[in-house]
Amino acid sequence: MHVKNLECSFCHREYEARRVHNVCTECGKPLLVRYDLKRIAKFLTRQTLYARRSDLWRYREVLPVRREDNIISLGEGWTPLHHAKNLGSALGMTALYVKDESVNPTQSFKARGMAVAVSMARELGLKKLAAPSAGNAGGALAAYCARAGLESYIFMPRDTPRANVIECEVAGAHVTLMDGLITDCGAEVARRKDAEGWFDVSTLKEPYRVEGKKTLGYELAEQSAWTLPDVIVYPTGGGTGLVGMWKAFDEMQELGWIDSKRPRMVSVQAEGCAPIVRAFEKGERFATEFPNAATVASGLRVPKAIGDFLILDAIRESEGTAIAVTDEELVAGAREIGRREGIFASPEGGACVPALRKLLEKGRVKADERVVLFNTGSGIKYLDAFDAAVKERTPRSQKKSALGPALRP
Ligand SMILES: Cc1ncc(COP(=O)(O)O)c(C=O)c1O
Ligand SMILES: [Zn+2]
């Protein structure tokens, strides 16, 4: 309704809205949606939002879908922002919060991006959508396509958690498991899409998933009485969540909803796949492909991200940082969120805990600062990762009977 045009995030070339676009045809970088925010600000106020539906479509005017009946919704967004008092006090903090994205449809924040991308695909008359996926994006794409009556083609690494593969199949997706990483799956989509008539909905290779993800930023502001936190800790793979929130902050400032103060953006990755952390440390604007990427946090197993410079720009502009944690630490982090707050976090969400602990130790985050951790998904889809950690910790003598001697007949 209020979209002005699309704009290349790198060379700023403009593109007409309401046409099918993937990346910039000049430079190959992601396109972003630009709105007529001055006009929107005239009638959309913070107060108008109060009475609205409790999902991400409450921010309808700053989302790209024009016609109401093209909206495909399963109730995504408007997730709780919990004051994590127990986890906070274990870390010596008073104002620690967890934005719990595991309660989204398909149990992860990927629902936000796919709800908007699939709705837009329907509006643009597309019929077959294809994407590589580390797991959660595939599940979300499959679900929204099922609801929209569109076909989905999903390419996943063979070692993707089983739950992700099964949920795609149950939702009627065409699933292909590949030897290799998400980048290899992405290359397969790119190679076949023209011949097959697929629209490529890979992360940041179409303009609308990031629009869905940016609602994380709108919600965070609205749920924090329009004062953003001091620090955001976010597990980063392709980076749409971080890039989306950063875009939302600028939009909200232009709408007159927040001031110019920004949170320090902390990007967390796994030591086995940390291209953004490496590039950040080296002072580079683009990240080089991370060799032999490996981590149980499958959403973080992204060795090369097309939006690398957008992630790195946001981290630097916000005076944030990028930090890597080991697989052992991130699974332990997820367990700690479970034990202290009752949230079964994904390993990606768990990664925020050891990252924050390190930053507190180094004095990069102060104990009295307001910090928000993002639990991007549910641990329920990663049973093997938790199981493996249990087995490693259990001494042999205890492995024989899970029930223990007293319960044996
Ligand atoms: C649970 C989870 N957390 C984090 C990520 C990384 O997200 P992004 O691509 O927005 O950096 C993913 C991506 O697959 C994910 O599934
Ligand atoms: Zn460009």
Short mmCIF file of C-alpha atoms in Angstrom, two decimals, residues 11 87-88 92 112 117 140-141 153 176 212 258 281 299 321 369 387 408:
data_model
loop_
_atom_site.label_atom_id
_atom_site.label_comp_id
_atom_site.label_asym_id
_atom_site.label_seq_id
_atom_site.Cartn_x
_atom_site.Cartn_y
_atom_site.Cartn_z
CA CYS A 11 24.62 0.39 -5.12
CA LEU A 87 19.16 -16.37 34.30
CA GLY A 88 19.88 -12.70 34.93
CA GLY A 92 24.75 -10.97 38.12
CA ARG A 112 8.02 -14.28 10.27
CA ALA A 117 7.54 -13.82 1.53
CA ALA A 140 8.29 -22.47 7.66
CA LEU A 141 8.30 -22.26 3.86
CA TYR A 153 10.84 -27.15 -3.22
CA THR A 176 15.71 -33.00 -1.55
CA GLY A 212 8.93 -10.20 8.01
CA ILE A 258 11.88 6.09 18.72
CA GLU A 281 37.97 -9.13 13.82
CA GLY A 299 20.92 -22.49 11.64
CA THR A 321 30.69 -6.88 18.35
CA GLU A 369 22.59 -2.76 31.29
CA ASP A 387 21.07 -36.32 23.38
CA ARG A 408 15.54 -52.37 38.51
#
